[in-house]
PDB file of C-alpha atoms and ligand atoms in Angstrom:
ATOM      1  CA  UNK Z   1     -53.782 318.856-127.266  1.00  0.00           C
ATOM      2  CA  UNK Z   2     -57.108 320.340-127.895  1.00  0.00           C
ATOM      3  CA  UNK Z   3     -59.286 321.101-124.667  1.00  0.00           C
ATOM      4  CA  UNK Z   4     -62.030 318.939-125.674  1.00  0.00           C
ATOM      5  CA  UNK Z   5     -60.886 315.848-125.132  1.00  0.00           C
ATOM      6  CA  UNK Z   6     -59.470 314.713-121.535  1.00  0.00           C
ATOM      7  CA  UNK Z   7     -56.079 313.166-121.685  1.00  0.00           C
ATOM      8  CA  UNK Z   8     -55.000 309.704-121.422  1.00  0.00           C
ATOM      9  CA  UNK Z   9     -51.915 308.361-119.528  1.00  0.00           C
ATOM     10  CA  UNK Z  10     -51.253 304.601-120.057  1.00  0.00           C
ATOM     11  CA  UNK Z  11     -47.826 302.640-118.644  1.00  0.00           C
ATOM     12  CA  UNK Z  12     -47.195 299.862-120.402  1.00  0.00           C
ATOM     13  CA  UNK Z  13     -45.081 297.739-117.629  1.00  0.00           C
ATOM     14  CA  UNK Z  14     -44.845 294.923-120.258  1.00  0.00           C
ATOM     15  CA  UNK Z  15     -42.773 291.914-118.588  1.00  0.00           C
ATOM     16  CA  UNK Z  16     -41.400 294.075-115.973  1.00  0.00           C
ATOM     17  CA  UNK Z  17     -41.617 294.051-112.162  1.00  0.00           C
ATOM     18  CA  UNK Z  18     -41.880 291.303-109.694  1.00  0.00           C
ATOM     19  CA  UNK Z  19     -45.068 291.174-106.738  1.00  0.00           C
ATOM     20  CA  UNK Z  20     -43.612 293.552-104.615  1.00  0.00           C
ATOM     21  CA  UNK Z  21     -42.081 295.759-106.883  1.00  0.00           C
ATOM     22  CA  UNK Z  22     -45.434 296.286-108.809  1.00  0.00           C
ATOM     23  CA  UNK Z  23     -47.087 297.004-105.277  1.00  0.00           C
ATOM     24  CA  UNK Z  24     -44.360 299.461-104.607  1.00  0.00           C
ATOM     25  CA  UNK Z  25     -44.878 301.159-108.043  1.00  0.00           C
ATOM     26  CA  UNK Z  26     -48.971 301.515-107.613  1.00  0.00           C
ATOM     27  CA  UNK Z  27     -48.876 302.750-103.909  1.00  0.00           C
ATOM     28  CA  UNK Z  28     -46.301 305.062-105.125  1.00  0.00           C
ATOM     29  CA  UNK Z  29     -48.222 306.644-107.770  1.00  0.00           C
ATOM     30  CA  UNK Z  30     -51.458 306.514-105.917  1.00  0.00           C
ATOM     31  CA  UNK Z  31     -50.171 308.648-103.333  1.00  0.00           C
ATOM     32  CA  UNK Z  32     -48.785 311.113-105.785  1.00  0.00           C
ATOM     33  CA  UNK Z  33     -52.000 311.174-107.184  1.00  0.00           C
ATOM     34  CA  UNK Z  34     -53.836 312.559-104.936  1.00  0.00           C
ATOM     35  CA  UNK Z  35     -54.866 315.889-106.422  1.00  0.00           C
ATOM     36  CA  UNK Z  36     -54.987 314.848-109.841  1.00  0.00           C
ATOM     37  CA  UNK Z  37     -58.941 314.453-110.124  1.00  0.00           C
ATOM     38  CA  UNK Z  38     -60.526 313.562-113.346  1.00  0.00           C
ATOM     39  CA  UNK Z  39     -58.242 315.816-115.443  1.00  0.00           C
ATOM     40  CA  UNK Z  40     -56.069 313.224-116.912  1.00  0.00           C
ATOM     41  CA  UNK Z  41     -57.332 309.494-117.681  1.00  0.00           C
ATOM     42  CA  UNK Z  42     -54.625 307.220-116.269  1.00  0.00           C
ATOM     43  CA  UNK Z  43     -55.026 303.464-116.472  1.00  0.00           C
ATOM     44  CA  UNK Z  44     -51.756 301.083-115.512  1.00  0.00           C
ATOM     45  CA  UNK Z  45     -50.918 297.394-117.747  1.00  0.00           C
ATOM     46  CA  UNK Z  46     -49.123 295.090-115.539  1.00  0.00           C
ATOM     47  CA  UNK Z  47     -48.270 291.588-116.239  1.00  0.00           C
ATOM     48  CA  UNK Z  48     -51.444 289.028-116.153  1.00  0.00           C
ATOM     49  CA  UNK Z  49     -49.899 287.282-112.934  1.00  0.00           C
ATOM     50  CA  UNK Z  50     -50.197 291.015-110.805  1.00  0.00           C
ATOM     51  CA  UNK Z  51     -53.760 291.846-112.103  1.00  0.00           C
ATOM     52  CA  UNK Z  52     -55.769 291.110-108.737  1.00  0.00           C
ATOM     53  CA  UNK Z  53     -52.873 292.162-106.655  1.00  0.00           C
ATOM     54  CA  UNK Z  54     -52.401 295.589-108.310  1.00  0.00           C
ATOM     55  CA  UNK Z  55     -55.738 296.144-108.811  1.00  0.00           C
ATOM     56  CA  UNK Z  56     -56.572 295.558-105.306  1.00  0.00           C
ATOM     57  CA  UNK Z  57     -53.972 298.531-104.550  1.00  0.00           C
ATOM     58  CA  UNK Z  58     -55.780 300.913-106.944  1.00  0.00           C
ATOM     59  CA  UNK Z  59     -56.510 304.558-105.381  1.00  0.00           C
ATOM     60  CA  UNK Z  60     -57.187 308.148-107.196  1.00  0.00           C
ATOM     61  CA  UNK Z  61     -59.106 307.141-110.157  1.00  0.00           C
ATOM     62  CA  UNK Z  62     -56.080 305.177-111.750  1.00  0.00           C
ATOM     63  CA  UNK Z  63     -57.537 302.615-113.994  1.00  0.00           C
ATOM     64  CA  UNK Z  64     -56.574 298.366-114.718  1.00  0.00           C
ATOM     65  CA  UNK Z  65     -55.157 297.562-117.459  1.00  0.00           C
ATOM     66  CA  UNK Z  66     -54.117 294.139-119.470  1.00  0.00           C
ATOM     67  CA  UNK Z  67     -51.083 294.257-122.083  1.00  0.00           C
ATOM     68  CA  UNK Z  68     -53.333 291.894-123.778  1.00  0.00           C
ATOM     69  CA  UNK Z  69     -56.251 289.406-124.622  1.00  0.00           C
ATOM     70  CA  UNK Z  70     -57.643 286.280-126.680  1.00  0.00           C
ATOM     71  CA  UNK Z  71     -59.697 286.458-129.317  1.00  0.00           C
ATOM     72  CA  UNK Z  72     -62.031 283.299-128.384  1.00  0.00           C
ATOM     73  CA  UNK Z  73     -64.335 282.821-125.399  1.00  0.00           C
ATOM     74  CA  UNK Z  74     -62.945 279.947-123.645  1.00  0.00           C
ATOM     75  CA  UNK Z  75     -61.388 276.705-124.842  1.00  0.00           C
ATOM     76  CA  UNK Z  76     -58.324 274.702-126.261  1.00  0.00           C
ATOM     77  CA  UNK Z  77     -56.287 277.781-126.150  1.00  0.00           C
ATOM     78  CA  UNK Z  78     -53.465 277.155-123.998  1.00  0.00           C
ATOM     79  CA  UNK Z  79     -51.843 280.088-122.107  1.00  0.00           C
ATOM     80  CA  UNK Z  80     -54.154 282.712-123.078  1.00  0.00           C
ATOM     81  CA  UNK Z  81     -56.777 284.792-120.731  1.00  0.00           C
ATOM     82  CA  UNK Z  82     -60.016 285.928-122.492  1.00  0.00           C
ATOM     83  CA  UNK Z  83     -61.847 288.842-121.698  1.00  0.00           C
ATOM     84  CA  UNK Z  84     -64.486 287.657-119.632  1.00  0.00           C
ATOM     85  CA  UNK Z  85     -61.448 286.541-117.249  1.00  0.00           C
ATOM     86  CA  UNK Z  86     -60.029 289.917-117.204  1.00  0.00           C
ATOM     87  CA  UNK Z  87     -63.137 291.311-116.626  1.00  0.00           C
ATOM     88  CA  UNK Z  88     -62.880 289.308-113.861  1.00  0.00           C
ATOM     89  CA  UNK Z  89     -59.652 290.392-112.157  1.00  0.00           C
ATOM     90  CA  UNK Z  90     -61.134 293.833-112.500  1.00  0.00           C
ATOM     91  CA  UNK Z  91     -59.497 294.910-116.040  1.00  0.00           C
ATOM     92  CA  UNK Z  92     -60.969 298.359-117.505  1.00  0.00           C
ATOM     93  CA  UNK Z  93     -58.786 298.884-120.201  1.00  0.00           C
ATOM     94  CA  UNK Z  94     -56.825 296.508-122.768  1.00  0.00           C
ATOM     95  CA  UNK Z  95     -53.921 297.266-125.349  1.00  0.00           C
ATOM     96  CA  UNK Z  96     -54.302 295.776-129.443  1.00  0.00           C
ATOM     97  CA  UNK Z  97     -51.532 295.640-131.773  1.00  0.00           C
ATOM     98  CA  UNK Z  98     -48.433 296.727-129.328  1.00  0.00           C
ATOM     99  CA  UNK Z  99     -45.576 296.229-131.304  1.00  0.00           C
ATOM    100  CA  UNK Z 100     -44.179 293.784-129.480  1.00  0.00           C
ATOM    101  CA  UNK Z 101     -47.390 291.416-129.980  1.00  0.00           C
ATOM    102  CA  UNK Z 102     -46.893 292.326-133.860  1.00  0.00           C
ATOM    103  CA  UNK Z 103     -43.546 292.346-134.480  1.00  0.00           C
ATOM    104  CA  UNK Z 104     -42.236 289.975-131.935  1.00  0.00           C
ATOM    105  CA  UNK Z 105     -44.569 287.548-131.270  1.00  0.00           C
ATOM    106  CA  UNK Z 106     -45.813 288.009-134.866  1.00  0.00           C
ATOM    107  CA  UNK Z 107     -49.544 289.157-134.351  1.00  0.00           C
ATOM    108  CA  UNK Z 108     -51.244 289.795-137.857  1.00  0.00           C
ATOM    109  CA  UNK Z 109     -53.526 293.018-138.747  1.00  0.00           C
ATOM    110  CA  UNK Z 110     -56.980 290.056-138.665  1.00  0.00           C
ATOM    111  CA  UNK Z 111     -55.760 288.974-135.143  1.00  0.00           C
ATOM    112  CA  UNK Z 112     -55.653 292.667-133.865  1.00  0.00           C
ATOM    113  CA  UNK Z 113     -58.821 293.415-135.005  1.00  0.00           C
ATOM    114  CA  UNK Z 114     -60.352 290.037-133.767  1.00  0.00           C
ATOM    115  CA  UNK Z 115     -59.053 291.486-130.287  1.00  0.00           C
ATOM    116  CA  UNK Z 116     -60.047 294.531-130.580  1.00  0.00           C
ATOM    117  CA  UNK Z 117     -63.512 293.369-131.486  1.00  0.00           C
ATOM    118  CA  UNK Z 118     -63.537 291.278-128.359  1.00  0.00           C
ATOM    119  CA  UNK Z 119     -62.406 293.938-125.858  1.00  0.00           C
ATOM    120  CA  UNK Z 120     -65.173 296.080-127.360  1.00  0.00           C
ATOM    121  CA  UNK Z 121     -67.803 293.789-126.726  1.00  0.00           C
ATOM    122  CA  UNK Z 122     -66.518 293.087-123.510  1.00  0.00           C
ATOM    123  CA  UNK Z 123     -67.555 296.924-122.966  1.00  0.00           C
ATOM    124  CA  UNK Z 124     -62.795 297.470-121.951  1.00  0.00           C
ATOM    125  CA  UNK Z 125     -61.705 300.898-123.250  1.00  0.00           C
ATOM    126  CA  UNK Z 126     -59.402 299.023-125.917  1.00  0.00           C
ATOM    127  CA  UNK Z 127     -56.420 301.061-127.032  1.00  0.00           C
ATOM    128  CA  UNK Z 128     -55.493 300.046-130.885  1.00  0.00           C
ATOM    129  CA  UNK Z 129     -51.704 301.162-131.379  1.00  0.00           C
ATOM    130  CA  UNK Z 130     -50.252 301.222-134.543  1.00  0.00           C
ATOM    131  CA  UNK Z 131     -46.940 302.596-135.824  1.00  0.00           C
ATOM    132  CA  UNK Z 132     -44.409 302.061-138.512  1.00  0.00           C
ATOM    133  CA  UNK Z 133     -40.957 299.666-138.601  1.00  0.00           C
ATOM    134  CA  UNK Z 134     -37.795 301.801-139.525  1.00  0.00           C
ATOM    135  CA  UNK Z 135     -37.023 300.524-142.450  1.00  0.00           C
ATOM    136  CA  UNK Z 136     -41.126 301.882-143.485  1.00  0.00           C
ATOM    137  CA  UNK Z 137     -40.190 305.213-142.584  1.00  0.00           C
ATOM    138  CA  UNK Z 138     -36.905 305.413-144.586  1.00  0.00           C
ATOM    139  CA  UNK Z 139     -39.317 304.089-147.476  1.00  0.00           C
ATOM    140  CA  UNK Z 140     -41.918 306.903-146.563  1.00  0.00           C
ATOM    141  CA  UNK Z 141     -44.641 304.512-145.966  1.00  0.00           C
ATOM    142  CA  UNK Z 142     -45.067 305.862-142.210  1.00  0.00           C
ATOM    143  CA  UNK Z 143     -49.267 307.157-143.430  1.00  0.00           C
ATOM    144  CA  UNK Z 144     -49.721 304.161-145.453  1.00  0.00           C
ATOM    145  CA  UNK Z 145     -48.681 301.324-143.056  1.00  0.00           C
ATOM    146  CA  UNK Z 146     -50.765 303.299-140.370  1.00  0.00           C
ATOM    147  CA  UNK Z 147     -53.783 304.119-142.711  1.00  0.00           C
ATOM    148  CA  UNK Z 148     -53.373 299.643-142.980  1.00  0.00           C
ATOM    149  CA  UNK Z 149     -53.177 299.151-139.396  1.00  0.00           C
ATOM    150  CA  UNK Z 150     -56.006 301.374-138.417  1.00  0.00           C
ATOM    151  CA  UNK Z 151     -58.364 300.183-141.923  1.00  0.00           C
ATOM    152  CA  UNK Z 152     -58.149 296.823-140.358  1.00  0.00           C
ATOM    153  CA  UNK Z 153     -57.729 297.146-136.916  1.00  0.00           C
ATOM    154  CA  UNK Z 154     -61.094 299.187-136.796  1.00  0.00           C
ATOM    155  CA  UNK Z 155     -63.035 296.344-139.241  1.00  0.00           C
ATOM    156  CA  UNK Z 156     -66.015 295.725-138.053  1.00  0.00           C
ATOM    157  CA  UNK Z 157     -66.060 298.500-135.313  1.00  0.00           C
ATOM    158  CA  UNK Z 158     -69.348 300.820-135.194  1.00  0.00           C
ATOM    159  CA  UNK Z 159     -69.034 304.426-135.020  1.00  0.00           C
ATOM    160  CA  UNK Z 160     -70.491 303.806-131.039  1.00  0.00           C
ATOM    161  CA  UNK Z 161     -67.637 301.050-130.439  1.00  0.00           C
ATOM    162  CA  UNK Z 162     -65.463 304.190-131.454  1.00  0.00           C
ATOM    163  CA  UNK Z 163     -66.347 306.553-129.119  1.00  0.00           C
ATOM    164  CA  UNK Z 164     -64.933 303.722-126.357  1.00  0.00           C
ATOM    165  CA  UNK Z 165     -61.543 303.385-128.119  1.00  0.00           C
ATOM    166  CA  UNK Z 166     -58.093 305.274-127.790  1.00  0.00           C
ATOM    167  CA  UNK Z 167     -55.576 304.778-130.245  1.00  0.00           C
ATOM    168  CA  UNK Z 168     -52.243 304.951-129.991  1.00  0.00           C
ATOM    169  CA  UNK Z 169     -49.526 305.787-132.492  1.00  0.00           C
ATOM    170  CA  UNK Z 170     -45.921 304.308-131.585  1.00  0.00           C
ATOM    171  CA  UNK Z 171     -43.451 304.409-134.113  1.00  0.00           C
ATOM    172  CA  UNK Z 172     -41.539 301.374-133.675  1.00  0.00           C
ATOM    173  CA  UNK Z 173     -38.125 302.661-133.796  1.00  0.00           C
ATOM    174  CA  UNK Z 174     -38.669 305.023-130.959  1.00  0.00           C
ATOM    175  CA  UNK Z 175     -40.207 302.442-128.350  1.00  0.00           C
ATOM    176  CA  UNK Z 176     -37.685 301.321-125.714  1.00  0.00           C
ATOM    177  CA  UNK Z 177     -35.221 303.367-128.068  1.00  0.00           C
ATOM    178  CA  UNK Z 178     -34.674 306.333-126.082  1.00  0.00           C
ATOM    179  CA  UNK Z 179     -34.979 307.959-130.061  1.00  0.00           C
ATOM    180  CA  UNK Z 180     -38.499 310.095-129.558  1.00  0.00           C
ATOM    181  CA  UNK Z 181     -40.435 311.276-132.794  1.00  0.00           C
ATOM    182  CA  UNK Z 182     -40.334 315.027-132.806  1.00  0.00           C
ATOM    183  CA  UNK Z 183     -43.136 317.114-131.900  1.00  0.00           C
ATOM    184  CA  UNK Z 184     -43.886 318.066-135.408  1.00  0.00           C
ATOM    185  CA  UNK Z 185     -43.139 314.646-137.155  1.00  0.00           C
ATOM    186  CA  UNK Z 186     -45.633 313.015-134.369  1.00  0.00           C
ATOM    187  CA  UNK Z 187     -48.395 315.803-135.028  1.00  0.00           C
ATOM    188  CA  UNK Z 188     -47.975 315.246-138.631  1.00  0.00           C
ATOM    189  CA  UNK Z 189     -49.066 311.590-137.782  1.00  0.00           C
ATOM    190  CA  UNK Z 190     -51.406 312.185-135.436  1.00  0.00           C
ATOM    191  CA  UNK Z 191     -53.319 314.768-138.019  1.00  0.00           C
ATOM    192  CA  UNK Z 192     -53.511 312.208-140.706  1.00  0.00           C
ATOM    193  CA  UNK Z 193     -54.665 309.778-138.103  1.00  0.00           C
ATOM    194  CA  UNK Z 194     -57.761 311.927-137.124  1.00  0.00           C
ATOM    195  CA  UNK Z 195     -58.065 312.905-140.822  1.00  0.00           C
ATOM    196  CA  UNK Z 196     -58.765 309.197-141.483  1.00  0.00           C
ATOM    197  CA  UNK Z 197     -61.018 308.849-139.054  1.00  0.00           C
ATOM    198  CA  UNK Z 198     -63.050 311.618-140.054  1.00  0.00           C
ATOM    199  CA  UNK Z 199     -63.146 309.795-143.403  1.00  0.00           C
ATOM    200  CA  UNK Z 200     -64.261 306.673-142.357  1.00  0.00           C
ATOM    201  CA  UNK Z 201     -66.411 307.742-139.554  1.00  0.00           C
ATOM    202  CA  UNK Z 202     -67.384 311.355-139.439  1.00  0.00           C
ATOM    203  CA  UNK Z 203     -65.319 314.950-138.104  1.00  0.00           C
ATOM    204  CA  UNK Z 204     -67.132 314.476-134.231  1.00  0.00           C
ATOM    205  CA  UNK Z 205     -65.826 311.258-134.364  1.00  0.00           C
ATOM    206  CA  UNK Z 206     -62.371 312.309-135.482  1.00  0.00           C
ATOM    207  CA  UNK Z 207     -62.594 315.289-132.933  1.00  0.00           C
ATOM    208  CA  UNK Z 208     -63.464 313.221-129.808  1.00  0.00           C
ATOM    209  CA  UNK Z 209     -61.029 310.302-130.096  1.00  0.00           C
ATOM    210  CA  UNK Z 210     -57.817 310.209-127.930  1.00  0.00           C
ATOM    211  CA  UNK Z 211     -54.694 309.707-129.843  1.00  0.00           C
ATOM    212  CA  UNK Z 212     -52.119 309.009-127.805  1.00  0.00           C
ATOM    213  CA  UNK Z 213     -47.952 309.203-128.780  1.00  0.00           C
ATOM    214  CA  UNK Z 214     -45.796 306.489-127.422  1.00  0.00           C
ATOM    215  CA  UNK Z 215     -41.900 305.531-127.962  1.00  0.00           C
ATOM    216  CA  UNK Z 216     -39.497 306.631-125.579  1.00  0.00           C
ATOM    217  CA  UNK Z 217     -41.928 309.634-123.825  1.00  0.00           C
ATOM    218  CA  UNK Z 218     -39.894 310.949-120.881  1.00  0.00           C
ATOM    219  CA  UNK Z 219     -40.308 313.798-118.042  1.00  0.00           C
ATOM    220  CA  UNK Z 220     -38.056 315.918-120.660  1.00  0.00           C
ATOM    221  CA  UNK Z 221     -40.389 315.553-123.997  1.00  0.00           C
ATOM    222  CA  UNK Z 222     -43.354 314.908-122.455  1.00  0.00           C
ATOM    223  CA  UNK Z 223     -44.966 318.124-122.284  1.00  0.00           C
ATOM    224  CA  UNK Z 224     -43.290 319.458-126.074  1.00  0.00           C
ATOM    225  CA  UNK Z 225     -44.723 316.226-127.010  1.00  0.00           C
ATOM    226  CA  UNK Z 226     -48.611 317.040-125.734  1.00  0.00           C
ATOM    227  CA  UNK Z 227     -48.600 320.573-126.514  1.00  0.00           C
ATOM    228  CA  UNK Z 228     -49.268 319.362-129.671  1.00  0.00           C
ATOM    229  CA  UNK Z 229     -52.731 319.729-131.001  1.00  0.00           C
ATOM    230  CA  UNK Z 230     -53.826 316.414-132.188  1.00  0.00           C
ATOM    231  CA  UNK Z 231     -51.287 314.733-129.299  1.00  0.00           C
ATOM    232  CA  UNK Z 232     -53.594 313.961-126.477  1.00  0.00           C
ATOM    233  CA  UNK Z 233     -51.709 311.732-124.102  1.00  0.00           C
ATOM    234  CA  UNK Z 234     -49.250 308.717-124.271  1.00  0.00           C
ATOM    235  CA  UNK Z 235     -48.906 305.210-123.697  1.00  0.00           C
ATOM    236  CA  UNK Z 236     -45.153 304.779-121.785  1.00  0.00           C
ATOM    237  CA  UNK Z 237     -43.214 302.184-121.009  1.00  0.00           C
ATOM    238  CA  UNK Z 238     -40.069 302.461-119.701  1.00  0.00           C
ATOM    239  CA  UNK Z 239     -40.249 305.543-117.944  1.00  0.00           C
ATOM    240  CA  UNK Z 240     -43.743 304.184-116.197  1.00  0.00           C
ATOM    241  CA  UNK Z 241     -42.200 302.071-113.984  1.00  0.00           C
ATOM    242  CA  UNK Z 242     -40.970 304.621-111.855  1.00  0.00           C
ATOM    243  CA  UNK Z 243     -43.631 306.401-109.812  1.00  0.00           C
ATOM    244  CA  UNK Z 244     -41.901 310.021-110.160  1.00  0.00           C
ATOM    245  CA  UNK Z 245     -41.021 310.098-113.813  1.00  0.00           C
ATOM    246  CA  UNK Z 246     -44.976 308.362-114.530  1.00  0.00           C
ATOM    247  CA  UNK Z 247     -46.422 310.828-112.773  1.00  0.00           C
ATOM    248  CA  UNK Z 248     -44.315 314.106-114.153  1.00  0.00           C
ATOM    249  CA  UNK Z 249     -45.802 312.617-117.475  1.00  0.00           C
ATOM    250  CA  UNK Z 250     -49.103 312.711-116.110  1.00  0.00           C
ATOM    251  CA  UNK Z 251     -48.590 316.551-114.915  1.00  0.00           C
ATOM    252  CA  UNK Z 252     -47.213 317.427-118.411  1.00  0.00           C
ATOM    253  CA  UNK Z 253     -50.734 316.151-119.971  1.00  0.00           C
ATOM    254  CA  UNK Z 254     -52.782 317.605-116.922  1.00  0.00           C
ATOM    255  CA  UNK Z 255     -51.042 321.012-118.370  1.00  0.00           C
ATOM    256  CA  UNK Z 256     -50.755 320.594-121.840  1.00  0.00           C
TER     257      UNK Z 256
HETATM  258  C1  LIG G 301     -44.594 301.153-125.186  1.00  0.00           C
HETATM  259  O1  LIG G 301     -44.284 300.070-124.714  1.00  0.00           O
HETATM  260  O2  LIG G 301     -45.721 301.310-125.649  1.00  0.00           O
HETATM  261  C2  LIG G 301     -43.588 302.221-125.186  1.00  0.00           C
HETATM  262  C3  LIG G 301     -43.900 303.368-125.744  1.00  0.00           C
HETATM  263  O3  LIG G 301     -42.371 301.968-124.585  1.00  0.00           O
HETATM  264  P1  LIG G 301     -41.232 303.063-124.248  1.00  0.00           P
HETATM  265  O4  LIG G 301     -41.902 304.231-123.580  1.00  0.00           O
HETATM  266  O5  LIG G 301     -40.274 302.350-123.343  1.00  0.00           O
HETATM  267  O6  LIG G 301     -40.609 303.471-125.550  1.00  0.00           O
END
């Protein structure tokens, strides 16, 4: 990655862990920590009901995160949490258009960017992710689905909003996959993600945004993965809930 923007480490623990587990987890990776400083953004997503809890448990700079948001303020909108109610519990940092909230619970492009919008105004560090289906990349449409998700994601989103954003490109067919883009596909990617940002903000705007790689990052490709120039951290799941393998990513971007 280049050395002028600092890294960002997100796990995604998506609808893993129980109480105590998650409070094993964070004390775990606090501890190992320590020494870490502000060299390497690193923010934690657990599930809603382990927001307080975990964030009560919080040590070395590690940051709260939520998976997810509403779009609205308050209302009929049963069994969803709006931002003023993670801001709340303590939540820093929120995810947009994870691929399991697009392609599984069937979140459209408008409802990602309604989110987004809201997280922003909230004042969370919102990370947009955005990534391409298999059957898109066999039909080389991986630029063009993420020039769509991006185009609309960002709609509405002032150069200043920007500058508060990460985004996050996870091809879908490597999350949870154990299948990893290589280093050179993902850069390809990644440079024609900051390319269009330069073009619809400006170059300091495409040089100072984070954009993260996520889909099956592990210990083993984590640092081939960040060497990269336009790779500048990662958004993991799986291997972020344990506290070892989390952290090893987090050295590999502290290094990179
Ligand atoms: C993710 O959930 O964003 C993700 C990248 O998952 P995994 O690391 O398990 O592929």
């Amino acid at each position: 990655m280049s050395s002028q923007r600092t890294p960002f480490v997100g796990g995604n623990w998506k609808m893993n862990t129980n109480a105590q587990e998650g409070a094993d987890l964070i004390d775990g990776l606090g501890s190992l920590m320590s020494g870490v400083g502000d060299a390497v953004e690193v923010a934690v997503y657990p599930p809603f009901p382990y927001l307080v809890g975990i964030g009560g448990r919080l040590s070395n700079g590690i940051m709260l995160g939520s998976q997810d948001l509403w779009k609205d303020d308050n209302g009929a909108f049963t069994g969803e949490v709006s931002a003023a109610m993670l801001k709340d519990c303590g939540v820093h940092t929120v995810l947009t258009g994870h691929s399991e909230r697009r392609h599984v619970i069937g979140e459209s492009d408008e409802l990602v960017n309604q989110k987004t919008i809201k997280g922003l105004a909230a004042g969370m560090t919102v990370v947009l992710c955005i990534g391409e289906k298999i059957e898109e990349r066999e039909a080389g449409q991986t630029d063009a689905v993420n020039e769509r998700q991006i185009r609309a994601g960002l709609s509405g989103v002032s150069k200043d909003q920007l500058s508060k954003m990460v985004l996050a490109y996870e091809p879908v067919w490597a999350i949870g996959t154990g299948k990893t883009a290589t280093p050179d596909d993902a850069q390809d990617a990644h440079a024609k993600i900051r390319a269009l940002i330069a073009g619809m903000y400006d170059q300091a705007a495409a040089d100072s945004i984070r954009i993260l790689y996520g889909g099956s990052m592990k210990p083993g490709n984590a640092a081939e993965l960040m060497a990269m120039e336009d790779i500048d951290g990662g958004l993991i799941g799986g291997a972020s809930l344990k506290a070892e393998d989390f952290f090893a990513i987090i050295q590999a971007a502290q290094n990179s």
